[in-house]
CSV table of C-alpha atoms in Angstrom, one decimal:
chain,number,residue,atom,x,y,z
W,1296,MET,CA,-163.6,147.6,126.8
W,1297,ARG,CA,-167.1,148.5,128.0
W,1298,LEU,CA,-168.1,149.6,124.5
W,1299,LYS,CA,-167.3,146.1,123.1
W,1300,ILE,CA,-169.4,144.5,125.8
W,1301,VAL,CA,-172.4,146.8,125.1
W,1302,THR,CA,-172.0,146.2,121.4
W,1303,LYS,CA,-172.0,142.4,121.8
W,1304,ILE,CA,-175.2,142.6,124.0
W,1305,LEU,CA,-176.9,144.8,121.4
W,1306,GLU,CA,-175.9,142.4,118.6
W,1307,GLU,CA,-177.4,139.5,120.6
W,1308,LEU,CA,-180.6,141.4,121.2
W,1309,ALA,CA,-180.9,142.4,117.6
W,1310,LYS,CA,-180.4,138.8,116.4
W,1311,LYS,CA,-183.3,137.6,118.6
W,1312,ASP,CA,-185.7,140.5,117.8
W,1313,LYS,CA,-187.5,140.3,114.5
W,1314,THR,CA,-188.3,144.0,114.4
W,1315,CYS,CA,-184.6,144.9,114.7
W,1316,GLN,CA,-183.8,142.4,111.9
W,1317,LEU,CA,-186.4,144.1,109.7
W,1318,ILE,CA,-185.1,147.6,110.6
W,1319,GLN,CA,-181.6,146.4,109.6
W,1320,THR,CA,-182.8,145.7,106.0
W,1321,VAL,CA,-183.0,149.5,105.5
W,1322,PRO,CA,-179.9,150.8,103.8
W,1323,GLY,CA,-177.3,152.3,106.2
W,1324,LEU,CA,-178.9,151.0,109.4
W,1325,GLY,CA,-177.0,148.6,111.5
W,1326,THR,CA,-177.3,147.0,114.9
W,1327,ILE,CA,-176.9,150.0,117.1
W,1328,CYS,CA,-179.4,152.1,115.1
W,1329,SER,CA,-181.9,149.3,114.8
W,1330,CYS,CA,-181.9,148.7,118.6
W,1331,ARG,CA,-182.1,152.4,119.4
W,1332,LEU,CA,-184.9,153.0,116.9
W,1333,ARG,CA,-186.8,150.0,118.3
W,1334,ALA,CA,-186.4,151.2,121.8
W,1335,THR,CA,-187.4,154.8,121.2
W,1336,ALA,CA,-190.2,154.3,118.7
W,1337,GLY,CA,-192.0,151.5,120.5
W,1338,ASP,CA,-195.0,150.2,118.7
W,1339,ILE,CA,-194.8,151.5,115.1
W,1340,THR,CA,-198.5,150.7,114.4
W,1341,ARG,CA,-199.5,153.8,116.4
W,1342,PHE,CA,-198.3,156.0,113.5
W,1343,LYS,CA,-201.3,156.3,111.2
W,1344,ASN,CA,-199.4,157.8,108.3
W,1345,PRO,CA,-195.8,157.0,107.1
W,1346,LYS,CA,-195.0,160.7,107.3
W,1347,ASP,CA,-195.9,160.8,111.0
W,1348,PHE,CA,-192.8,158.7,111.9
W,1349,PRO,CA,-190.1,161.2,110.7
W,1350,ALA,CA,-192.2,163.9,112.3
W,1351,TYR,CA,-192.0,162.0,115.6
W,1352,TYR,CA,-188.2,162.5,115.5
W,1353,GLY,CA,-188.5,166.2,114.4
W,1354,LEU,CA,-187.4,165.7,110.8
W,1355,VAL,CA,-190.1,167.8,109.2
W,1356,PRO,CA,-189.8,171.6,108.5
W,1357,ARG,CA,-191.4,174.0,110.9
W,1358,SER,CA,-194.5,175.7,109.3
W,1359,MET,CA,-195.0,179.4,109.7
W,1360,ALA,CA,-198.4,180.5,108.4
W,1361,THR,CA,-199.9,183.9,108.4
W,1362,GLY,CA,-203.2,184.4,106.5
W,1363,HIS,CA,-202.6,183.0,103.0
W,1364,ASN,CA,-198.8,182.9,103.2
W,1365,GLU,CA,-197.1,179.7,104.4
W,1366,LYS,CA,-193.3,179.5,104.9
W,1367,LYS,CA,-191.3,176.4,105.8
W,1368,GLY,CA,-188.5,176.8,108.3
W,1369,LYS,CA,-185.9,174.6,109.8
W,1370,ILE,CA,-186.6,171.1,111.2
W,1371,THR,CA,-188.5,171.0,114.4
W,1372,HIS,CA,-185.9,169.0,116.5
W,1373,ARG,CA,-188.4,167.0,118.6
W,1374,ARG,CA,-187.8,163.8,120.6
W,1375,ASP,CA,-184.6,161.8,120.8
W,1376,LYS,CA,-181.7,164.0,119.8
W,1377,THR,CA,-179.3,161.1,119.7
W,1378,MET,CA,-181.5,159.0,117.4
W,1379,ARG,CA,-182.0,161.9,115.1
W,1380,SER,CA,-178.2,162.5,115.0
W,1381,LEU,CA,-177.5,158.8,114.3
W,1382,MET,CA,-180.1,158.8,111.5
W,1383,VAL,CA,-178.7,162.0,109.9
W,1384,GLN,CA,-175.2,160.4,110.0
W,1385,ARG,CA,-176.6,157.2,108.3
W,1386,ALA,CA,-178.3,159.3,105.7
W,1387,GLY,CA,-175.0,161.1,104.9
W,1388,ILE,CA,-173.4,157.7,104.4
W,1389,VAL,CA,-176.3,156.5,102.2
W,1390,ILE,CA,-176.0,159.6,100.0
W,1391,ASN,CA,-172.2,159.1,99.6
W,1392,GLN,CA,-172.8,155.4,98.7
W,1393,ALA,CA,-175.5,156.4,96.2
W,1394,THR,CA,-173.2,159.0,94.5
W,1395,LYS,CA,-170.4,156.4,94.2
W,1396,GLY,CA,-172.9,153.8,92.9
W,1397,ASN,CA,-172.4,151.4,95.8
W,1398,LEU,CA,-175.9,151.5,97.1
W,1399,ASN,CA,-178.1,148.4,96.6
W,1400,SER,CA,-181.4,150.2,96.5
W,1401,LYS,CA,-181.8,151.3,92.9
W,1402,GLN,CA,-184.9,153.4,93.6
W,1403,LEU,CA,-183.3,155.3,96.4
W,1404,THR,CA,-180.1,155.8,94.4
W,1405,LYS,CA,-182.2,157.2,91.5
W,1406,TRP,CA,-184.1,159.5,93.8
W,1407,ILE,CA,-180.9,160.8,95.5
W,1408,LEU,CA,-179.2,161.4,92.1
W,1409,LYS,CA,-182.3,163.3,90.9
W,1410,LYS,CA,-182.3,165.6,93.9
W,1411,GLN,CA,-178.6,166.2,93.5
W,1412,LYS,CA,-179.1,167.1,89.8
W,1413,GLU,CA,-181.8,169.5,90.9
W,1414,LYS,CA,-179.1,171.2,93.1
W,1415,MET,CA,-180.8,170.5,96.4
W,1416,PRO,CA,-178.6,171.8,99.3
W,1417,TRP,CA,-176.7,169.1,101.2
W,1418,GLY,CA,-178.5,169.8,104.5
W,1419,LYS,CA,-182.0,169.5,103.0
W,1420,LEU,CA,-181.0,166.4,101.1
W,1421,VAL,CA,-179.7,164.7,104.2
W,1422,CYS,CA,-182.9,165.6,106.1
W,1423,ALA,CA,-185.0,164.3,103.2
W,1424,VAL,CA,-183.1,161.0,102.9
W,1425,THR,CA,-183.3,160.6,106.7
W,1426,ALA,CA,-187.1,161.0,106.5
W,1427,LYS,CA,-187.2,158.5,103.7
W,1428,LEU,CA,-185.1,156.0,105.6
W,1429,LEU,CA,-187.4,156.3,108.6
């Protein structure tokens, strides 16, 4: 019962907020994700580079460098755990839609299918798609 009330409130807020409406144009992102993303990120203009935004949510690999050797590790897991979890779930859905041919974005579908053809592991692909969606 309470979940329905909260969802209705979020839907009303998303309808009034232009930023939430813009976020909802991204494949896989709905009302709840757009409101949470809007709330946690704040002013998006503070990110100087498009790659800084996924890094804000800890979706970039940890870098371990010694001398001239550099290794990439697991993702850094920074900031909002719930938002990162929501985005990873959305990315999995987008990947499944792309594989079935149901995704509207042709460029994203082409990129996902290319990565799958290159035998990119599922976890890495999901993290990469999540970063792309952000």
